[in-house]
PDB file of C-alpha atoms in Angstrom:
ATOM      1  CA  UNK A  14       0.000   0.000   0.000  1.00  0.00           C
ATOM      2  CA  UNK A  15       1.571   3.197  -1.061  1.00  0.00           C
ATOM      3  CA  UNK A  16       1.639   6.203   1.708  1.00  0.00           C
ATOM      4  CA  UNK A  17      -0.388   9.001   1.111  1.00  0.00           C
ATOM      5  CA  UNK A  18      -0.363  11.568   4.195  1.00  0.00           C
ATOM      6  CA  UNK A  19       2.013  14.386   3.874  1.00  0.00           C
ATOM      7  CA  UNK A  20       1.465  15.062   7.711  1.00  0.00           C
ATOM      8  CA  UNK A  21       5.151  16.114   9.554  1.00  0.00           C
ATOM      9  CA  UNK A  22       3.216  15.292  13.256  1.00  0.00           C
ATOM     10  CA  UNK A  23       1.864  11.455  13.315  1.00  0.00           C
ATOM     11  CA  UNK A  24      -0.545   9.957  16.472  1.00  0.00           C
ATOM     12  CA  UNK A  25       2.158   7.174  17.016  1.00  0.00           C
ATOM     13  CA  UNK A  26       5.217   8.489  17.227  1.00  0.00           C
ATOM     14  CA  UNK A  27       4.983  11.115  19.490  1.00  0.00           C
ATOM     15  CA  UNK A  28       7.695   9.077  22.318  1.00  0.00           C
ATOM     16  CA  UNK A  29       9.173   6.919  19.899  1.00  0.00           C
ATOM     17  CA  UNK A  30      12.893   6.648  19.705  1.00  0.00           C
ATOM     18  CA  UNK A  31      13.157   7.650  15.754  1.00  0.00           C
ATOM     19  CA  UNK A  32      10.826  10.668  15.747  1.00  0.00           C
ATOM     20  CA  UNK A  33      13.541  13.662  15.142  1.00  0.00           C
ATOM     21  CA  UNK A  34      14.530  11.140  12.024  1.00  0.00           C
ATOM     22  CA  UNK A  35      10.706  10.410  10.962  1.00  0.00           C
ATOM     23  CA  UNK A  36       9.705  13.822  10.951  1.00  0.00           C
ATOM     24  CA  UNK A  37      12.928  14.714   9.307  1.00  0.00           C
ATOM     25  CA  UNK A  38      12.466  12.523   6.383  1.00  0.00           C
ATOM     26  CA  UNK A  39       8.759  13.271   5.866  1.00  0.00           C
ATOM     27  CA  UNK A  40       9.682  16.974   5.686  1.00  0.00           C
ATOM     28  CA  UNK A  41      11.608  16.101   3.194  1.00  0.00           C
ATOM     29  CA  UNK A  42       9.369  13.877   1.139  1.00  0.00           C
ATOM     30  CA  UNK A  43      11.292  10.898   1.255  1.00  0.00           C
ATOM     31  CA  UNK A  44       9.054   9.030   3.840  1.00  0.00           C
ATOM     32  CA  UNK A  45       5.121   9.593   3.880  1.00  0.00           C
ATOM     33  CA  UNK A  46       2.394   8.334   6.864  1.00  0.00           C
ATOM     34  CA  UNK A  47      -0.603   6.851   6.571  1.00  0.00           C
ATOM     35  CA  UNK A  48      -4.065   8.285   5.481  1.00  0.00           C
ATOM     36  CA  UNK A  49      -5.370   7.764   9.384  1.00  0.00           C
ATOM     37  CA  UNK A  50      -2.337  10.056  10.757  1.00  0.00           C
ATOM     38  CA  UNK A  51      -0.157   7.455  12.038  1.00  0.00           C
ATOM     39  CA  UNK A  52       3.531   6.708  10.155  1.00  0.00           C
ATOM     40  CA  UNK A  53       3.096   2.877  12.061  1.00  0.00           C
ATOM     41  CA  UNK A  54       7.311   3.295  12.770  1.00  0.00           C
ATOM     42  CA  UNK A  55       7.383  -0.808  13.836  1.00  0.00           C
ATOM     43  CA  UNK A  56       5.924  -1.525  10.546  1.00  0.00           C
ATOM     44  CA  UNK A  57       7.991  -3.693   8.488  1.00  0.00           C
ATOM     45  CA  UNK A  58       8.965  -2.171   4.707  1.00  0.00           C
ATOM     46  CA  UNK A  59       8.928  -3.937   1.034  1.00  0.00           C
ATOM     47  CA  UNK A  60      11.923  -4.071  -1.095  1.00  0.00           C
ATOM     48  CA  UNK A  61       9.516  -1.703  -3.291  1.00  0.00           C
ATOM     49  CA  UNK A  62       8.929   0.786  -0.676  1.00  0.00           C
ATOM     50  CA  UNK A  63      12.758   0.963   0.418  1.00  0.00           C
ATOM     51  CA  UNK A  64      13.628   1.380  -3.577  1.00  0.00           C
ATOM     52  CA  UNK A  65      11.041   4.208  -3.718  1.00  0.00           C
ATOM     53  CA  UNK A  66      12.691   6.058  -0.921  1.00  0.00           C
ATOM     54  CA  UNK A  67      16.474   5.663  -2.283  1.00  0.00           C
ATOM     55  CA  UNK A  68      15.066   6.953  -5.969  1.00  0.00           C
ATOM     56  CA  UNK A  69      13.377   9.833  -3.948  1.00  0.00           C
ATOM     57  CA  UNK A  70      16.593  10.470  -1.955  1.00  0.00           C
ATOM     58  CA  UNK A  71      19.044  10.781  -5.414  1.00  0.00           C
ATOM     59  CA  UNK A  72      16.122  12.176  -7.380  1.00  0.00           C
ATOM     60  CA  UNK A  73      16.468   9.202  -9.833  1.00  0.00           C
ATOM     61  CA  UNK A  74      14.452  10.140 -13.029  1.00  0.00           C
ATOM     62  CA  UNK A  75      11.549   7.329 -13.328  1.00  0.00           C
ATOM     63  CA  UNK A  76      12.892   4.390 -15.755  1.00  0.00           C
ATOM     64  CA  UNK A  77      10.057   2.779 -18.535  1.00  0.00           C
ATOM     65  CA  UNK A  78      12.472   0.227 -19.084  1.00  0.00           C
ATOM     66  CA  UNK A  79      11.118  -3.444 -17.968  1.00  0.00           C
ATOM     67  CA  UNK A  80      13.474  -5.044 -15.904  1.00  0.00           C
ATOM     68  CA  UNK A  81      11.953  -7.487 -13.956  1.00  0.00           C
ATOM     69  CA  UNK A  82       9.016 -10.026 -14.492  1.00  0.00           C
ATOM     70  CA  UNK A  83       8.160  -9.037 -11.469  1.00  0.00           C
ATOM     71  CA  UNK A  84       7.595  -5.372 -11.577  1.00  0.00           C
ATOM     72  CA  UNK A  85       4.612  -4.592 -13.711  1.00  0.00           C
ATOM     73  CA  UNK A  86       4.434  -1.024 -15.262  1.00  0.00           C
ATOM     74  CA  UNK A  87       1.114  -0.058 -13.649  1.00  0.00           C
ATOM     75  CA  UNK A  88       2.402  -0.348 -10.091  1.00  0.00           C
ATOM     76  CA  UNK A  89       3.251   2.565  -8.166  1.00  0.00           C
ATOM     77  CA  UNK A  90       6.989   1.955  -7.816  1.00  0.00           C
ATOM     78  CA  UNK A  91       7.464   0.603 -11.272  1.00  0.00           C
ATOM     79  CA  UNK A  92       9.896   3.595 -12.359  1.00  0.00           C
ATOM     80  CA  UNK A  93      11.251   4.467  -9.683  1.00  0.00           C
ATOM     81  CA  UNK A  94      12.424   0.539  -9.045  1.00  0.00           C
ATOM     82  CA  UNK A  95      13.515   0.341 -12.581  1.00  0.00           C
ATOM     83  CA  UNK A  96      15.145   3.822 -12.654  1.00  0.00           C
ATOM     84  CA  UNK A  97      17.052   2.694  -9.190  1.00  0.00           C
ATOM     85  CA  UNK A  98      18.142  -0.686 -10.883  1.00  0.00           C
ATOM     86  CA  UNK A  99      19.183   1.162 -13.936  1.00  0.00           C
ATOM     87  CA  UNK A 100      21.790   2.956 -11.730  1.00  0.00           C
ATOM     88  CA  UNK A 101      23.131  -0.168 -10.014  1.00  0.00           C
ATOM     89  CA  UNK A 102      21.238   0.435  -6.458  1.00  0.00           C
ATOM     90  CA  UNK A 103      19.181  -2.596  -6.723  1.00  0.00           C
ATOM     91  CA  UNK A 104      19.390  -6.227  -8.531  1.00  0.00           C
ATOM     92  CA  UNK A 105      16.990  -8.812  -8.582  1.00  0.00           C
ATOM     93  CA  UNK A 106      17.638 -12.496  -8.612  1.00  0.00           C
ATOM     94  CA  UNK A 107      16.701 -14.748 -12.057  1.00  0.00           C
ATOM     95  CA  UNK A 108      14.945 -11.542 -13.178  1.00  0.00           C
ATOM     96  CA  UNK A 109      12.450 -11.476 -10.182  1.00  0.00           C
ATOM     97  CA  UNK A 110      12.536  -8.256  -8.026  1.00  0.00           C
ATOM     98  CA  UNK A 111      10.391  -9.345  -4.918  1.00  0.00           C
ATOM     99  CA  UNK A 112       8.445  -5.875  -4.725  1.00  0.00           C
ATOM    100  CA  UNK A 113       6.065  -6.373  -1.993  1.00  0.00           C
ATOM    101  CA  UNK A 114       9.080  -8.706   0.126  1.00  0.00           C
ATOM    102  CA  UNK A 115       9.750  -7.273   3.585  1.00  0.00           C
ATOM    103  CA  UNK A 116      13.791  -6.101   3.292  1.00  0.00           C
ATOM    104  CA  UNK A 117      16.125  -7.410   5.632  1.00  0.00           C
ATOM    105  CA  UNK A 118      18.771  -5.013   7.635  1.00  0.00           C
ATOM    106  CA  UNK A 119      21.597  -6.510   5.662  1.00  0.00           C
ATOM    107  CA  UNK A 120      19.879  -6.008   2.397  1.00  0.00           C
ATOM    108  CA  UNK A 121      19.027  -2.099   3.028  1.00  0.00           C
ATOM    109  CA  UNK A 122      22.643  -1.737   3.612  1.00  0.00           C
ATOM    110  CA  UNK A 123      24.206  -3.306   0.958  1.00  0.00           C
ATOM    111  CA  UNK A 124      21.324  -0.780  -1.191  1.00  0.00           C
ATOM    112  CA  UNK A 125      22.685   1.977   0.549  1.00  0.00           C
ATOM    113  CA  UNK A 126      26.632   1.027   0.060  1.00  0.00           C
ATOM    114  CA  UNK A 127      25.930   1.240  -3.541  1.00  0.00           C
ATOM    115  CA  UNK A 128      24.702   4.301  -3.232  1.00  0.00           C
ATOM    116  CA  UNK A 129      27.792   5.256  -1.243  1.00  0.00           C
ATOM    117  CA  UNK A 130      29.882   4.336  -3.993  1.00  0.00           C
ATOM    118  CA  UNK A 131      28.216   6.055  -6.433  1.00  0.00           C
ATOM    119  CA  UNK A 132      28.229   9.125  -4.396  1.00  0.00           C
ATOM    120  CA  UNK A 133      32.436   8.519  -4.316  1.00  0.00           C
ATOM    121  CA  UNK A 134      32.461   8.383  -0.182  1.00  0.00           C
ATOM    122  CA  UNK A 135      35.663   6.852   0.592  1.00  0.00           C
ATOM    123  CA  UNK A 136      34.878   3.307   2.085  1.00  0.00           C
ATOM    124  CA  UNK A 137      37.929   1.528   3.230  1.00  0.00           C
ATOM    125  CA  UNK A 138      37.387   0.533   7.154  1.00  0.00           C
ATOM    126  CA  UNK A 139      37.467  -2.564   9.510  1.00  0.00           C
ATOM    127  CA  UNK A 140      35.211  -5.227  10.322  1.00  0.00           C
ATOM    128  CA  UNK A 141      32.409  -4.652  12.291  1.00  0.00           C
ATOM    129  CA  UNK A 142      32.309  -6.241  15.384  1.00  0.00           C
ATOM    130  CA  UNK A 143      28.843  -7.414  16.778  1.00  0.00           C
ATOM    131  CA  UNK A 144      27.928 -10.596  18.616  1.00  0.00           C
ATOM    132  CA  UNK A 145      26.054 -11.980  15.443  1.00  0.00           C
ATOM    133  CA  UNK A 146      28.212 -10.492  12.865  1.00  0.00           C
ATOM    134  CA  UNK A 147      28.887 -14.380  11.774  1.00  0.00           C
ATOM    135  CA  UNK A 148      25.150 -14.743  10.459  1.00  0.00           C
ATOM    136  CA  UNK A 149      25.848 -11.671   8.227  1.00  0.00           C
ATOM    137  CA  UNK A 150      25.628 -13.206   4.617  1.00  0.00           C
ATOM    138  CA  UNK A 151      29.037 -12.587   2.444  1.00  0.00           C
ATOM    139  CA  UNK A 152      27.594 -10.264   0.099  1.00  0.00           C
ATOM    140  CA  UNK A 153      26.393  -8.136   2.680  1.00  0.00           C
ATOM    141  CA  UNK A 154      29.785  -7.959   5.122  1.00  0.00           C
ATOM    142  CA  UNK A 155      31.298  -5.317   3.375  1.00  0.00           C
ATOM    143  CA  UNK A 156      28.320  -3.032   3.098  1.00  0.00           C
ATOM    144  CA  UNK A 157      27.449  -4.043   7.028  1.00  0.00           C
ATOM    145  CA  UNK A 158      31.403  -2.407   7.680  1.00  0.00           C
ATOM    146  CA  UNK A 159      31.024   0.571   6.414  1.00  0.00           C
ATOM    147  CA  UNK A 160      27.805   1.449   7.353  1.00  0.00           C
ATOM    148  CA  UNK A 161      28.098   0.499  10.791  1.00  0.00           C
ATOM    149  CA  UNK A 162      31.573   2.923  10.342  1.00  0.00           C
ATOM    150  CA  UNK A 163      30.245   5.935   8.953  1.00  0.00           C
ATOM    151  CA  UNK A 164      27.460   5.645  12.068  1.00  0.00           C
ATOM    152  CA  UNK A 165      24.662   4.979   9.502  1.00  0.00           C
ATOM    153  CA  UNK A 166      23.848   1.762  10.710  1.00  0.00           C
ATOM    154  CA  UNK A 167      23.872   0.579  14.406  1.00  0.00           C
ATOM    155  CA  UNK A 168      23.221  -2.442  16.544  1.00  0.00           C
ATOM    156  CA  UNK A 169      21.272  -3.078  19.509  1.00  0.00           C
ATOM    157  CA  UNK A 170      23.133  -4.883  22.715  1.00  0.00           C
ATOM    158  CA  UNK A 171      25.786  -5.326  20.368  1.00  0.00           C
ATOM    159  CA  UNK A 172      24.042  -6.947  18.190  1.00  0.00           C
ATOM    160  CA  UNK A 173      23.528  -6.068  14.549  1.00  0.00           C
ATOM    161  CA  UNK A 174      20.556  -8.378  13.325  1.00  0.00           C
ATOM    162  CA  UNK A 175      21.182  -8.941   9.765  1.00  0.00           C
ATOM    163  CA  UNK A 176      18.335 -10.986   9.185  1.00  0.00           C
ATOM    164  CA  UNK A 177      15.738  -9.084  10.780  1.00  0.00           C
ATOM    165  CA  UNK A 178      13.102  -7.515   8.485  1.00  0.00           C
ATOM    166  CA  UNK A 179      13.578  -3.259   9.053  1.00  0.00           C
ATOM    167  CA  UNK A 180      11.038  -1.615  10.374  1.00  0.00           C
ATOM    168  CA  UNK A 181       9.872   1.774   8.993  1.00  0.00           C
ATOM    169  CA  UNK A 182      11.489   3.497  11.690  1.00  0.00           C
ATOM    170  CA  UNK A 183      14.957   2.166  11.396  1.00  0.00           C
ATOM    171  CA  UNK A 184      14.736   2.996   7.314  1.00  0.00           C
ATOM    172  CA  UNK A 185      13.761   6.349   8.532  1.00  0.00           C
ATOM    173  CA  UNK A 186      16.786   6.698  10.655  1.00  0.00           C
ATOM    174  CA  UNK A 187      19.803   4.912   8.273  1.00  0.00           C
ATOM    175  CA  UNK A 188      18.378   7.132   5.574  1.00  0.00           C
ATOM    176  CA  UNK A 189      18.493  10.631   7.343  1.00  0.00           C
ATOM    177  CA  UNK A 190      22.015   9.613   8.942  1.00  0.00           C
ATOM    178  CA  UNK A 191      22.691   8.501   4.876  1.00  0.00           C
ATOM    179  CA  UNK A 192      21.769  12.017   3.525  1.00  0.00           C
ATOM    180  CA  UNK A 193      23.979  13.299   6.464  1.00  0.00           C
ATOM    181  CA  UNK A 194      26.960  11.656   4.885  1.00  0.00           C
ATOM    182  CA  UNK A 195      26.364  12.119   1.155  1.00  0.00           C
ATOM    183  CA  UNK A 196      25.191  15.785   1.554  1.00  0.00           C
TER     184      UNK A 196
END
């Protein structure tokens, strides 16, 4: 379900810990509540939703291309998912995008190391070091380093859960502290 409500002052997130970075981003358009004036910050996001924000983010100029069998042209991230995989931010697997898949932790930051790179921020640092930095997949290590390095991406009780499906909140904050380092 797309987000409609332009709001900057939602019902449910008035003590959360992420509201300085939710209102940020929804002043800035990137990140939109929901029609009944909530944002719903423990909410889970889709690899379409996260894909919309990036191409929001770097302005990325909508794509007609067809890219995946997945991603039909009438739905409402169709460009801006083809426009971000045009640019190298996002791949698919076997031609299949997974739009409405909930994105992982690990797979948000490996989207926003490529966007790093593109932006030319130096990314040379050491490992990471969290308690459950061994379940981190091998494509995703690098991206996990230099995120968690540049302070764009932290763990919890030393713990950096890979795995876990991001919540709207947490995209809300890795993408304001993102802008903060690519600005």
């Amino acid at each position: 379900v797309e987000e409609h409500n332009t709001t900057t002052k939602f019902a449910d997130i008035e003590n959360h810990w992420a509201r300085s970075y939710i209102e940020t981003m929804n002043e800035r358009k990137i990140i939109n509540g929901y029609d009944d004036g909530n944002f719903r910050p423990d909410s889970q996001i889709t690899r379409a939703e996260m894909t919309v924000m990036l191409s929001r983010i770097l302005q990325l100029s909508g794509s007609q291309s067809d890219i995946f069998k997945d991603v039909s042209k009438e739905a409402w991230y169709a460009q801006s998912v083809n426009a971000a995989a045009a640019s190298g931010i996002v791949e698919g697997n076997d031609g299949m995008f997974y739009p409405d898949a909930d994105i992982t932790r690990q797979d948000t930051a490996v989207m926003i190391k490529r966007i790093l790179d593109r932006k030319g921020v130096s990314t040379d640092v050491k490992t990471a070091s969290y308690s459950d930095y061994d379940v981190v997949s091998s494509y995703a290590k690098e991206a996990i380093d230099v995120l968690s390095h540049l302070g764009i991406l932290n763990g919890n009780d030393g713990k950096i859960n890979p795995l876990s499906n991001i919540t709207r909140a947490e995209a809300a904050a890795m993408l304001c502290r993102m802008i903060n380092v690519i600005e």
